[in-house]
Every structure is written in C-alpha cells, then in structure tokens.
Short mmCIF file of C-alpha atoms in Angstrom, two decimals:
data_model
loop_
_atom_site.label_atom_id
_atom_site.label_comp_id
_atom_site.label_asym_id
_atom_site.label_seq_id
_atom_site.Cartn_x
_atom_site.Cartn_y
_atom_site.Cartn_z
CA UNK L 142 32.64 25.55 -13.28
CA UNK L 143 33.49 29.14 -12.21
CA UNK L 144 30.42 31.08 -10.09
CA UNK L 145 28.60 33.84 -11.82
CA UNK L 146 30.06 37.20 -10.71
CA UNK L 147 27.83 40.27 -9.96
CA UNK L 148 28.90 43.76 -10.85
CA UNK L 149 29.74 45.83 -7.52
CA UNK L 150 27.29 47.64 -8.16
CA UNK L 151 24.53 45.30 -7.45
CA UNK L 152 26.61 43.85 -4.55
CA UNK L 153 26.76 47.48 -2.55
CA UNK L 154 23.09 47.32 -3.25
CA UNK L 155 22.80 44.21 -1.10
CA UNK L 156 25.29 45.15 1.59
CA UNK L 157 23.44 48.17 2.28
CA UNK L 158 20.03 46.39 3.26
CA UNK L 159 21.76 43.48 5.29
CA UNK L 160 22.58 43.79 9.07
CA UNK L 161 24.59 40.42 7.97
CA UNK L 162 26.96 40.19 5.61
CA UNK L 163 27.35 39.05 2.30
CA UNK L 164 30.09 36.61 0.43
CA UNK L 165 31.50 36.60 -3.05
CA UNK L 166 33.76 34.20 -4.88
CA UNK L 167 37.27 35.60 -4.67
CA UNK L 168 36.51 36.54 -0.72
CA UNK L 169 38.58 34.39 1.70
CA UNK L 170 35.63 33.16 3.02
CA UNK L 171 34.28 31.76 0.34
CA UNK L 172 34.81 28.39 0.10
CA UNK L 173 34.04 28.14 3.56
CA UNK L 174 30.62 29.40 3.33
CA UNK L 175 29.97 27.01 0.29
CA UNK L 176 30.66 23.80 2.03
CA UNK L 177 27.68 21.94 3.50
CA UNK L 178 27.23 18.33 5.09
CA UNK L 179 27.47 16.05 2.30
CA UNK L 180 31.23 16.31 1.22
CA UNK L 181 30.14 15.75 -2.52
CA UNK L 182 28.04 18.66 -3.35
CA UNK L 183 30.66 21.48 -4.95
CA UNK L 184 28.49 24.24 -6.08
CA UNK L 185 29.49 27.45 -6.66
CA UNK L 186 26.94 30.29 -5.63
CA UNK L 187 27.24 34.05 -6.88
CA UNK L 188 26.26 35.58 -3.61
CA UNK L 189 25.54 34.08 -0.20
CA UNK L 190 23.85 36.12 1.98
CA UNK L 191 24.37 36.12 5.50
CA UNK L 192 21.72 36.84 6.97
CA UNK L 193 21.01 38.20 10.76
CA UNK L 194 17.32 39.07 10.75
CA UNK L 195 13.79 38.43 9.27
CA UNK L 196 14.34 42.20 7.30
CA UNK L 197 17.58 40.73 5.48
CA UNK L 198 16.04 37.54 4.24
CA UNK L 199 13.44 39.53 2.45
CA UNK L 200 16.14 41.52 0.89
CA UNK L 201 17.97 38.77 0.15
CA UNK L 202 15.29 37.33 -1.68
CA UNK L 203 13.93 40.83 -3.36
CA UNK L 204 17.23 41.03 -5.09
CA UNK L 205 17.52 37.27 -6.16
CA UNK L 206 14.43 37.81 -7.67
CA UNK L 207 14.96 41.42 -9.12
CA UNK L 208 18.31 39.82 -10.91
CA UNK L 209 16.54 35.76 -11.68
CA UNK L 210 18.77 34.25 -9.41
CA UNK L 211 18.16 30.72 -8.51
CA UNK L 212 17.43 30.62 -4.58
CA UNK L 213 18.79 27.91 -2.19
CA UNK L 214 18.17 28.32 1.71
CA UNK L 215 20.65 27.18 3.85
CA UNK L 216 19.66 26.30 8.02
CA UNK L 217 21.46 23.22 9.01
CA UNK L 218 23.16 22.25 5.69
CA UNK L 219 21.99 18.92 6.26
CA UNK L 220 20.26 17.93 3.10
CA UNK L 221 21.80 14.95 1.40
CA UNK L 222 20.94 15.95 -2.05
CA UNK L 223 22.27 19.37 -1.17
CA UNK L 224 19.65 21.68 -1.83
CA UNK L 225 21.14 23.91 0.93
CA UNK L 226 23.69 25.20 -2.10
CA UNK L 227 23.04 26.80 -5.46
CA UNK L 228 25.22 26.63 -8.84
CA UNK L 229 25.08 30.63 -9.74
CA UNK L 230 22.67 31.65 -7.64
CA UNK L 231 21.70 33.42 -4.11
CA UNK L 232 22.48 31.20 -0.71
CA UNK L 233 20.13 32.77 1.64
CA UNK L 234 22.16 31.50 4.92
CA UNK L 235 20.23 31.55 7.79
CA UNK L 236 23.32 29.77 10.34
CA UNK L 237 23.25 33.37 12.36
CA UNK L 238 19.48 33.40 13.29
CA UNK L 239 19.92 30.36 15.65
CA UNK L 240 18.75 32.21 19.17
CA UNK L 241 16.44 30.17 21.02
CA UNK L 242 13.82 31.05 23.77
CA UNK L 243 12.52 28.81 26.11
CA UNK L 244 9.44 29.51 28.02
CA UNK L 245 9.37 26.99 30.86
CA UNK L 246 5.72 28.11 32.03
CA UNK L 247 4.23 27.48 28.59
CA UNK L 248 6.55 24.88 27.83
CA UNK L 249 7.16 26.21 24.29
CA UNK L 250 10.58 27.28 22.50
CA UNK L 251 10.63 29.85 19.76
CA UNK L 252 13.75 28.80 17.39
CA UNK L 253 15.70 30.78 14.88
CA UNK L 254 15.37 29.66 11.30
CA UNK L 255 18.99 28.87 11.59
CA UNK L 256 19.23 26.74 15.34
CA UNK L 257 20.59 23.31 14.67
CA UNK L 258 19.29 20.69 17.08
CA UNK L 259 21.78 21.80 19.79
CA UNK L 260 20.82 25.28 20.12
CA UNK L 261 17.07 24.05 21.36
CA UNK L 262 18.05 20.48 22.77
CA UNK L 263 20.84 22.92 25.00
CA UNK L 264 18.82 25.68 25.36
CA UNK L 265 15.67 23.40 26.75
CA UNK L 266 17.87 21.20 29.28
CA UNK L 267 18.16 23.03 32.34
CA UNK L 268 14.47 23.16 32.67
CA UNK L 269 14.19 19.57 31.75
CA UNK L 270 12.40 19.49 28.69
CA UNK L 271 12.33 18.63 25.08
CA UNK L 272 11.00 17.94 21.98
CA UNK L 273 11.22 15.21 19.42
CA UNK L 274 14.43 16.41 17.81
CA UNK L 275 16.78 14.45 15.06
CA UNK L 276 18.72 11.82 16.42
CA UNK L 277 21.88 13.97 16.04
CA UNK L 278 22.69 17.04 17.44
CA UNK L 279 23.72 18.95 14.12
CA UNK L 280 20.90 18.68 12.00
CA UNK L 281 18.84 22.04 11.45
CA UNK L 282 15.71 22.52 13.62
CA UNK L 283 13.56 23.80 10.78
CA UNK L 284 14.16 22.15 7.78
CA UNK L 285 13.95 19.02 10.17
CA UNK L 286 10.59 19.76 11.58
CA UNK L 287 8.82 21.27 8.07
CA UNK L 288 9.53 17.51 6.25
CA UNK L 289 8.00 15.88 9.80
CA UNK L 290 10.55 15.20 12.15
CA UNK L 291 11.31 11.80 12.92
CA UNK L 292 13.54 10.90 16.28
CA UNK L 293 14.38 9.14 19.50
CA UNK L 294 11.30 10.58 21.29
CA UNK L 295 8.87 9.99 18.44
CA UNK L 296 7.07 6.83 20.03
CA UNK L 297 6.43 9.40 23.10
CA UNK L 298 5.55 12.70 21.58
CA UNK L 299 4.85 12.18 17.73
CA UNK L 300 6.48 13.28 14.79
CA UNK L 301 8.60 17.17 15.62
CA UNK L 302 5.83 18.97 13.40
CA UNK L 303 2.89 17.23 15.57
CA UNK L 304 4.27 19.78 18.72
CA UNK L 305 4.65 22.80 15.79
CA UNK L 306 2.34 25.63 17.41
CA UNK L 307 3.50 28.28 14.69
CA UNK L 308 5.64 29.44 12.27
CA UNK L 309 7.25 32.85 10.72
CA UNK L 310 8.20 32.70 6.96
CA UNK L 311 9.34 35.26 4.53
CA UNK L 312 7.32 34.66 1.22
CA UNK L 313 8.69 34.88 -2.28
CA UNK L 314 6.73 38.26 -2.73
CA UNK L 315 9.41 39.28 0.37
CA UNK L 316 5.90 39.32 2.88
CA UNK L 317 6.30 38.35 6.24
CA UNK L 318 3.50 35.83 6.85
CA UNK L 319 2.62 34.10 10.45
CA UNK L 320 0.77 30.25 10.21
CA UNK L 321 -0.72 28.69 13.02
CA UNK L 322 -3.95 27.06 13.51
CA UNK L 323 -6.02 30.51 13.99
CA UNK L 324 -4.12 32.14 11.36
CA UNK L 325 -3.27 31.05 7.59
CA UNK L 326 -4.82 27.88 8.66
CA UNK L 327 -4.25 25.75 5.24
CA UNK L 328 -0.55 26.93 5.23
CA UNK L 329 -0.04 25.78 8.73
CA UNK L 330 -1.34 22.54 7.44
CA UNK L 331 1.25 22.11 4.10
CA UNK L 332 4.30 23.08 6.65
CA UNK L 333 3.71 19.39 8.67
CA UNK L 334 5.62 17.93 5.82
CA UNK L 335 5.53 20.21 3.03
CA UNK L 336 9.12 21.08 3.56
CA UNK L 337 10.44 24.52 2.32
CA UNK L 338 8.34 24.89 -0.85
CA UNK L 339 6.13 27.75 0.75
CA UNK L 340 8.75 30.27 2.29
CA UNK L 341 11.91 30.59 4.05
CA UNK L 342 11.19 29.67 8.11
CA UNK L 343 13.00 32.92 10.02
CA UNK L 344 11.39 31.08 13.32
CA UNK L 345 9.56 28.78 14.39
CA UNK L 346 7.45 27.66 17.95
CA UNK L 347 7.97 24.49 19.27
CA UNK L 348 5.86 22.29 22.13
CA UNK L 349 7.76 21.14 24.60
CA UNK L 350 7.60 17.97 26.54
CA UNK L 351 8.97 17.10 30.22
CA UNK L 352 12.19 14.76 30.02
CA UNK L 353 14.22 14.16 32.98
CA UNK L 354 16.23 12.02 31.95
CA UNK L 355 17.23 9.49 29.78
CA UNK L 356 18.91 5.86 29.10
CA UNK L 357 20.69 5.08 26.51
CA UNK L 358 21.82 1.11 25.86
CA UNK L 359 24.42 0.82 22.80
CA UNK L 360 24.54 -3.46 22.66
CA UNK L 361 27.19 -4.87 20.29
CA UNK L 362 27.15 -8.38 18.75
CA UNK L 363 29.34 -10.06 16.04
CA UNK L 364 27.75 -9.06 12.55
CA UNK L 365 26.82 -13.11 12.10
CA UNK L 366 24.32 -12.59 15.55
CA UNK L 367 22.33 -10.44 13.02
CA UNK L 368 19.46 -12.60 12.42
CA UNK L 369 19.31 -13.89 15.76
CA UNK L 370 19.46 -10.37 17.33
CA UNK L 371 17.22 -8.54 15.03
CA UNK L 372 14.42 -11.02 15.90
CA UNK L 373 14.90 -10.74 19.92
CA UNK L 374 14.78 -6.56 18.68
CA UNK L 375 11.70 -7.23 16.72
CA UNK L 376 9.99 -9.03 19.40
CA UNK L 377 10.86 -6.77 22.06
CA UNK L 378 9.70 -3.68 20.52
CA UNK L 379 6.49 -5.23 19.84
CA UNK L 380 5.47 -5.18 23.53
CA UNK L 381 7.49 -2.11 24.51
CA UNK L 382 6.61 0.95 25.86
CA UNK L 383 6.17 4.35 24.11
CA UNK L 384 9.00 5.57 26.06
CA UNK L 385 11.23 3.20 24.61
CA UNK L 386 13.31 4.22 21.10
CA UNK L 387 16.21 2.83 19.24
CA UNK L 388 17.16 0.95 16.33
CA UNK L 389 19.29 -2.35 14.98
CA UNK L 390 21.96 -1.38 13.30
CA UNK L 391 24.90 -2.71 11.35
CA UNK L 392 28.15 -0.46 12.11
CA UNK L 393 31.37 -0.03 12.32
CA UNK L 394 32.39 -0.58 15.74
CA UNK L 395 34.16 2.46 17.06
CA UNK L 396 37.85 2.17 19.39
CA UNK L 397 35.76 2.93 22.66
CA UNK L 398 36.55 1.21 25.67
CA UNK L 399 33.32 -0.53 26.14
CA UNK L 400 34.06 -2.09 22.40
CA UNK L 401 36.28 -5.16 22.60
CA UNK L 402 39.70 -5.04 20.96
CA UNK L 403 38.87 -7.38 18.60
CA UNK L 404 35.81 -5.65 17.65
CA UNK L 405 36.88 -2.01 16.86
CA UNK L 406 37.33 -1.22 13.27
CA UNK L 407 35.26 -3.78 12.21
CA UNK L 408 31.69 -4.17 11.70
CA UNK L 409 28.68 -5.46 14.54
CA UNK L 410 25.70 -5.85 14.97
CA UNK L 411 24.42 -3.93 17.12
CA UNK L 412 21.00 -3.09 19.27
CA UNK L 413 20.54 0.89 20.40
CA UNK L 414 18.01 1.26 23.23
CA UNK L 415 16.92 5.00 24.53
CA UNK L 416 14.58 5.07 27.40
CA UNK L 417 12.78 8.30 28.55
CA UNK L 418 13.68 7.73 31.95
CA UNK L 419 16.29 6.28 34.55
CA UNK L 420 18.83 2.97 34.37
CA UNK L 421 17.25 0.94 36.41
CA UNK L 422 14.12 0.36 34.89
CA UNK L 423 15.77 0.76 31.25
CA UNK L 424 17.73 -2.42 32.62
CA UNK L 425 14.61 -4.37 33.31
CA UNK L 426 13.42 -3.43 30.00
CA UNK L 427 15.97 -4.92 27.92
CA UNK L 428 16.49 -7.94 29.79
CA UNK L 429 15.63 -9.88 26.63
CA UNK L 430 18.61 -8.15 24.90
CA UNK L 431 21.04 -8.60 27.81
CA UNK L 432 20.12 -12.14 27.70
CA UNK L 433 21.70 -12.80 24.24
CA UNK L 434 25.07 -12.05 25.44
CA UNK L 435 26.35 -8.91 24.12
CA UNK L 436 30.29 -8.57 23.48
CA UNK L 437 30.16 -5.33 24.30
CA UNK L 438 27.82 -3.27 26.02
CA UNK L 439 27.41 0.90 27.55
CA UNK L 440 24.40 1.31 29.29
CA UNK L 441 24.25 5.10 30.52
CA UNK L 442 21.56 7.63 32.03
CA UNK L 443 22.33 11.33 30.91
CA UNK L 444 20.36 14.41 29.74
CA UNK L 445 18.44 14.36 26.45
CA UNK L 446 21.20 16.63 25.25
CA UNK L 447 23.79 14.90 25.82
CA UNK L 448 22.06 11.51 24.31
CA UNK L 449 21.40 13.92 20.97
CA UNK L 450 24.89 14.51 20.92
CA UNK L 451 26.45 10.86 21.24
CA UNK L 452 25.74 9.91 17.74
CA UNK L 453 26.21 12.79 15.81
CA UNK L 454 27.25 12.29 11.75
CA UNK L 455 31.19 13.52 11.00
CA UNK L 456 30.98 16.31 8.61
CA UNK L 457 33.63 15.96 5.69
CA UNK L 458 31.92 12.28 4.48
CA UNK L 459 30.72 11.59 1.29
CA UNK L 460 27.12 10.75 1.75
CA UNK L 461 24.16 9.18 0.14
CA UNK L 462 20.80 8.21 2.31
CA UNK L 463 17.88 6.43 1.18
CA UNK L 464 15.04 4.71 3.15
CA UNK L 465 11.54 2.23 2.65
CA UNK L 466 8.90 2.48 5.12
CA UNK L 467 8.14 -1.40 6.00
CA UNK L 468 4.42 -2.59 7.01
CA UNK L 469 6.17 -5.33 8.81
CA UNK L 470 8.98 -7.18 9.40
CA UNK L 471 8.71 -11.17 9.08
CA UNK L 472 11.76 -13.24 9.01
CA UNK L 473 12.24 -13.40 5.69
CA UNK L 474 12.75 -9.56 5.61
CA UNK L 475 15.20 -10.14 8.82
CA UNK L 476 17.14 -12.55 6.70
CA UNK L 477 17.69 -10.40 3.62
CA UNK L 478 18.44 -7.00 5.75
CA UNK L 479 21.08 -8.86 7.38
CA UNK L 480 22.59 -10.18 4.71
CA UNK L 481 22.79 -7.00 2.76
CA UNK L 482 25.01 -5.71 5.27
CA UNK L 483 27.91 -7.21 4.21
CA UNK L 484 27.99 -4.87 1.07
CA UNK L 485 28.10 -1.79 3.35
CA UNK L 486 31.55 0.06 2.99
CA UNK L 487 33.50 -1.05 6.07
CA UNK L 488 35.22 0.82 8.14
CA UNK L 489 33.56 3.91 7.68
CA UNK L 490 30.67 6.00 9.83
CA UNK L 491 28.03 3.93 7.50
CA UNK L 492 25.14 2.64 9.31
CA UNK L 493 22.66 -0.11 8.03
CA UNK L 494 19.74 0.90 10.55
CA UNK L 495 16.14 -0.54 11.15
CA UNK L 496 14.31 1.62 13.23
CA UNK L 497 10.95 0.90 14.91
CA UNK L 498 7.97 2.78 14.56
CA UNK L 499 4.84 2.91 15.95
CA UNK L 500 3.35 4.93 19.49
CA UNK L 501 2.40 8.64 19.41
CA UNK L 502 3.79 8.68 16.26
CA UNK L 503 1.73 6.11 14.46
CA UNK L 504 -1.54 7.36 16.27
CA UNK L 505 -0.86 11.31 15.62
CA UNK L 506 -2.68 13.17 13.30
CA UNK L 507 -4.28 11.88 10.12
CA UNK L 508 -4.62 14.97 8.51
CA UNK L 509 -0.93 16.45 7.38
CA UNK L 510 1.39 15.04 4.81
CA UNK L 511 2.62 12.91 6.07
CA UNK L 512 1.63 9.04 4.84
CA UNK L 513 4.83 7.33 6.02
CA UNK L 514 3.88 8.06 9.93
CA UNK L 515 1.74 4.65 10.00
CA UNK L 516 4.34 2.38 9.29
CA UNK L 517 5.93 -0.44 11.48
CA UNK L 518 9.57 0.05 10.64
CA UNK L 519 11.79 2.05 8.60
CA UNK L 520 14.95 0.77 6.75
CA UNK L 521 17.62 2.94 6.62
CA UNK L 522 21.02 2.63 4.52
CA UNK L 523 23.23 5.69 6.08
CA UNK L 524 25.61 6.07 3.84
CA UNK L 525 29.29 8.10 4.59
CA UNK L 526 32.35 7.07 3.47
CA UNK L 527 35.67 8.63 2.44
CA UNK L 528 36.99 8.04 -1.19
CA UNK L 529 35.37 8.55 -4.01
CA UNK L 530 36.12 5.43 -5.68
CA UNK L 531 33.63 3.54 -3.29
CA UNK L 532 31.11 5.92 -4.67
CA UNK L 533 29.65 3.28 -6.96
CA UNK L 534 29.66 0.92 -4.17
CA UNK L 535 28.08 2.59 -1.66
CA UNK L 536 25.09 3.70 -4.02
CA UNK L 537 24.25 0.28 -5.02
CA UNK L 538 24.29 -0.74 -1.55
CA UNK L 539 21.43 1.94 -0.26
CA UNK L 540 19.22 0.67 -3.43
CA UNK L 541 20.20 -2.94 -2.53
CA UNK L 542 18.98 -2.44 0.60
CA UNK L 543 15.59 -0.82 -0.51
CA UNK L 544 14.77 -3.04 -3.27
CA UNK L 545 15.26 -5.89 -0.68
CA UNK L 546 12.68 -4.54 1.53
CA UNK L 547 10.08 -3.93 -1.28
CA UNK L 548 7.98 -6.83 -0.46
CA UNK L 549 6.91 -5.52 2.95
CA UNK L 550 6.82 -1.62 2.15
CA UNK L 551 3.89 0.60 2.67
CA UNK L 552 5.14 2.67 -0.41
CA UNK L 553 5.36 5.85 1.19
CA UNK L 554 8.74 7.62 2.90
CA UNK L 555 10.31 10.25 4.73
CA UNK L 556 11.93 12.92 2.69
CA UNK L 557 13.71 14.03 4.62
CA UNK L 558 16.14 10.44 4.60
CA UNK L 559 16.51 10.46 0.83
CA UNK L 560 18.32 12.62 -1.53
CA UNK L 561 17.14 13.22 -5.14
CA UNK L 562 15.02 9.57 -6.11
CA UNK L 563 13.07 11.78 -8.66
CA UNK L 564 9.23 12.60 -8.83
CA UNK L 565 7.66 9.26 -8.38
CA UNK L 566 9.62 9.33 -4.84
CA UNK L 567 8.21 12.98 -4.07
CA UNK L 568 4.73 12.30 -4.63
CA UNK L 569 5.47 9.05 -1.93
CA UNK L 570 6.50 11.11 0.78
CA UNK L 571 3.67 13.69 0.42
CA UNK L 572 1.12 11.53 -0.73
CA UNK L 573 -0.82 11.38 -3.81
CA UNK L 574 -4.04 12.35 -2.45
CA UNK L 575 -2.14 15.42 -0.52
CA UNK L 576 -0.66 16.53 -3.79
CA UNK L 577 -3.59 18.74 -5.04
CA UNK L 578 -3.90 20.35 -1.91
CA UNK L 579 -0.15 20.85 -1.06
CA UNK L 580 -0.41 22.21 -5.08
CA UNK L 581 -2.44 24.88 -4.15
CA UNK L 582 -1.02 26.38 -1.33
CA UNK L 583 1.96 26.10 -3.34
CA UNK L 584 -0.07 28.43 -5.89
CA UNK L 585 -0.74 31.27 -3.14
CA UNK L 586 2.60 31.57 -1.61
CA UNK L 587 5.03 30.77 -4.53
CA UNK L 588 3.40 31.27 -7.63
CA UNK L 589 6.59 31.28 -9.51
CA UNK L 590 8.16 28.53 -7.44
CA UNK L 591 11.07 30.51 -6.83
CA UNK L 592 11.54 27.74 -4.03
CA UNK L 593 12.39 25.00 -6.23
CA UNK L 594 15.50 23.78 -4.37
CA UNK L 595 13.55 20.68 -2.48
CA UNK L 596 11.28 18.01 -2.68
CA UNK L 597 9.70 20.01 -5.14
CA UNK L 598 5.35 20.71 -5.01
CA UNK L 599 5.14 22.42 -8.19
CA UNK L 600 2.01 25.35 -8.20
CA UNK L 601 -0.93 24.41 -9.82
#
C-alpha cells in the first residue's frame, strides 16, 4: 500500500512550528522511522513528526486534526498490536523527549514522554533508587506506566502507576493539561490504567524507591523437570517475601557459559529469582530451588539497571503476546502449562512465563482500573520468532496456552501483554464497572476520540 502524500505546502506548514523535524515517504529516513518493535507491523504513515518539545506535539496534533489525519503516538514502540504506527496518518514520535531528572531529596524523577526504561532505570542508579519499571530495559516509560506497570519490583512497591505523582499531556484540543491528585483529579484517576485514550504524556513524575542492590538467580532444568519445578516455584513463592520477584519460564536456553553444552539451543525449564537485596541472603532464600539440582545455574548481585537490562526482548522478531490472570494455580493447572510448552517455537527468544503475583501489588489501591492487580499469577505466552511461516504456529500456541488456563482465571488482564483480542478483552482489562467512568473522562478530553490507536474507551 503506498502512504498518503501531503502537498509541500502543508508540509512547510509543519516544519515551521516544529523545533524537531518531520519525515516523509521518499526521505531516506523513512523507513527507519516507520519500524517499531514487533517486526510484523508495516504501516506506512504520511508524516511522522519528530517531535522535541511539549509546543511541537500540539502542533503536530493541530495539523493532524486540521487535515483528518488518523493519529498514532509513538514513545517506546513497544506495543505488540502496533498502535505506535499509523496507515496514512500523523506519527507523533516522541523518542527525542526522553531527558530525565532525578531529584534524590524528594526521591521523584520527572521523565520525558519519550524515556524508555533505561533513560530513568540509568538516570536513577547512582543515587540508588528506583521504581517498578518493565522487566526489560527498552520498553517506553509512559505508555508502560499509563496501562499499570507491572515488573520485577511490583511485590515491593506496587504496580509503576501506584508511585505516579503527576502527569503533563497535550489534549486533542492541542491544551496543555497537568493531572495529579490536587489538580484534574478524575483524569489523574483514568491515567492508572486508562492507557493513552486521554492525551499524549510529554512527561511524567515518578516516586522513587531506595534499591541498593539486587540478586538475580537464572536456574535451568531439563524442560521434562517442569512439573516438578513449577510446584517447588509455586510453593516457594507462597511464603516468600515481598522483596522477592521472578517467574517460571519455558525458554530457549541461550550459548552462555553458565548453560551446559548440551543445553544451549534447546529449550529448559527454567526458575528466575530477583531479590531486592544482596547474594547471600538471596542464597538462603532459594534454598528450596537449589535443592532440586539445577543443570545450570548464575546467581549474581548487580544494580537494578543492570538486572533491567539482562533480559531485554531482540528487536527485529515477529511477535505476538497474550496473557490470563490466574486466581490460583493447583496442579492440574501446573500439568497443562507444562505441557503446552512443547508447542512453543523452539529455538527462538519465545518465552512460556508464569509469573507470581501478589505483595504491594495485590494490596495497592482499589480504586484505579486496574482489576487484574488482585490476582495470584499471570500466564504469559511471549511470543518472537523469525519466519513467517511459523506465524500460524506461534498464534495458536499463545491461545493454547490461555484457553488452558481458563479454569483458574479471574477474567480480567493486563493490556498492556496483549495485542488486539477485540472489545470483550478491553472491557477485561479496564473493568466493566470502570467503563462508565473511564467513558466519561474520555468525553471531556477527547470528545472526538482522535486517540483511537489503543485499547480503545470510546466517549460517551
């Protein structure tokens, strides 16, 4: 499909209210700018604006509006579904604004509406602090945080959005409007899990939360120790403290040189530990684990930043995510997760993951939008893989592994680890009973729902 083209005209008009700069098709960078996470969304937008300040996103959205240009907003480029692009329409790029600002008095960071997770996780590490951040380092703080923000330090600190102290958006009117609890109260409210239906974020401020250190334990198993393992992993998360994070996996095991010979290439199971805090007492803690024998093992204390950056997602995948929030986790659900493992396209960065819930983040805040935070465990089918003709495949291996969790699920999810499951899915992960609500803040911001390109609220 060839991209819409805009007379010159219109373009100079643009150019001369940007401090960024602004991309066409037929400019060299081009195709460059159009390429986001997921290597099978190939969309081709008229104009992406690069933007380098609050003042150009407004233009960039006064003049996608003035022409009826569909709007995408692009900060991390991490959406599976990939919302971040637009077929024919405006890209409002926010990848320059990523300056952070750390106030280690306060304890608070103020983050550009384009910072991925390494700009703040970097920026907050010589002070020794953090904030529950995605459990890779390239994943864009704001979109990240507005759909809830799940992570490593979640048990600890809640949910990203529970340490949100404010936010800066550009409106679809082009209005710069502040939320925080003393001011636009009810909007403040929508953005813990509302997503990007209200605004584009050109900065948000963060909580942050003292974290010396860390321990990370990356145990690997053959794949037929599933069972076995993910019931030790079960049990030992049960009694463990908030401090402690992780998930059972299924992987492929990488050519490391704690990963046996025989093991690399193909796919383990494996148990991932992190531990706010120092080895020793990380090994104490998973003496239960250690017990069953790993084949391979790394067991390492390091910075927060440097633990966010250990398991980062290769860009240039295919991908497709889902997820079901699980109200618990007998051994008749251990049985069939394992099992459904051995569909999962092997070697590739795939991960079958099981992820335990529970701590500050079960016991934050009742109020937002967020009805998945209360569950015990989330199943995960990450998928990435290389060649299209395992497309099929890997598809009917995410909704394999959903549909064989359906028993125990709570019924609600996390948006932000599913693509486009249509509306039924949407109204999940806010929650019916939010929906009205969420609908009418909706109605004062975005009237028009010119910010369409999401987990959609429609106005009303």
């Amino acid at each position: 499909m060839a991209p819409r083209v805009l007379d010159d005209t219109a373009l100079d008009a643009l150019r001369s209210g940007l401090d960024g700069e602004v991309v066409t098709p037929g400019d060299p960078a081009y195709d460059e700018n159009r390429t986001v996470f997921n290597a099978m969304i190939d969309r081709r937008p008229a104009v992406v604006a690069l933007c380098a300040s609050a003042g150009d996103v407004a233009s960039a959205v006064g003049f996608a509006r003035g022409r009826e240009l569909e709007i995408a907003v692009r900060g991390g480029g991490h959406s599976v579904a990939g919302t971040s692009l637009t077929d024919g329409g405006l890209v409002v790029d926010l990848r320059r604004m990523h300056a952070v600002v750390v106030d280690p008095r306060a304890r608070t960071a103020r983050v550009g509406g384009g910072a991925l997770m390494s700009h703040l996780d970097r920026a907050a590490q010589p002070y020794d602090l953090a904030t529950t951040g995605g459990r890779v380092s390239t994943t864009g703080v704001c979109g990240f945080t507005l759909g809830g923000g799940s992570g490593w330090l979640e048990r600890r600190f809640g949910l990203a959005c529970d340490s949100l102290e404010e936010v800066e958006l550009i409106t679809a009117d082009g209005t710069m409007v502040r939320a925080a609890q003393d001011e636009n109260p009810e909007l403040f409210w929508a953005l813990h899990g509302g997503g990007g239906n209200f605004g584009v974020v050109t900065s948000l401020t963060l909580r942050l939360h003292q974290v010396p250190r860390m321990t990370a334990a990356l145990l690997l198993w053959p794949p037929e120790a599933g069972p076995e393992l993910l019931r030790a992993y079960r049990d030992f998360m049960e009694s463990a403290p908030p401090e402690v994070g992780g998930a059972m996996l299924y992987v492929t095991a990488p050519p490391e040189d704690f990963v046996p010979p025989h093991m690399a290439g193909t796919m383990v199971a494996a148990a991932l530990v992190t531990y706010i805090g120092q080895e020793e007492p990380a090994r104490e803690l998973i003496a239960p684990l250690l017990a069953l024998s790993p084949e391979g093992s790394m067991i390492a204390e390091l910075p927060y930043a440097e633990l966010q950056g250990m398991f980062d997602d290769p860009p240039g995948y295919r991908n497709y995510w889902s997820a079901e929030y699980l109200e618990s986790l007998p051994d008749e659900a251990v049985e069939r997760f394992c099992a459904r493992s051995r569909a999962m396209v092997v070697p590739s960065p795939s991960q079958q993951v099981l992820f335990p819930c529970g701590g500050a983040m079960t016991h934050g805040p009742d109020d937002y939008p967020l009805p998945w935070r209360r569950a015990a465990w989330v199943a995960h089918p990450f998928g990435l893989w290389e060649n299209p003709a395992d497309d099929g495949r890997a598809r009917q291996w995410a909704h394999d592994v959903r549909e064989d969790m359906k028993p125990w699920s709570t019924g609600a999810v996390y948006l932000n680890f599913i693509g486009d499951e249509g509306a039924g899915r949407v109204i999940a992960g806010f929650g019916a009973h939010n929906l009205s609500r969420l609908a009418r803040v909706k109605t004062e911001y975005d009237p028009d729902n010119v910010f369409r390109l999401n987990h959609n609220i429609a106005p009303g």
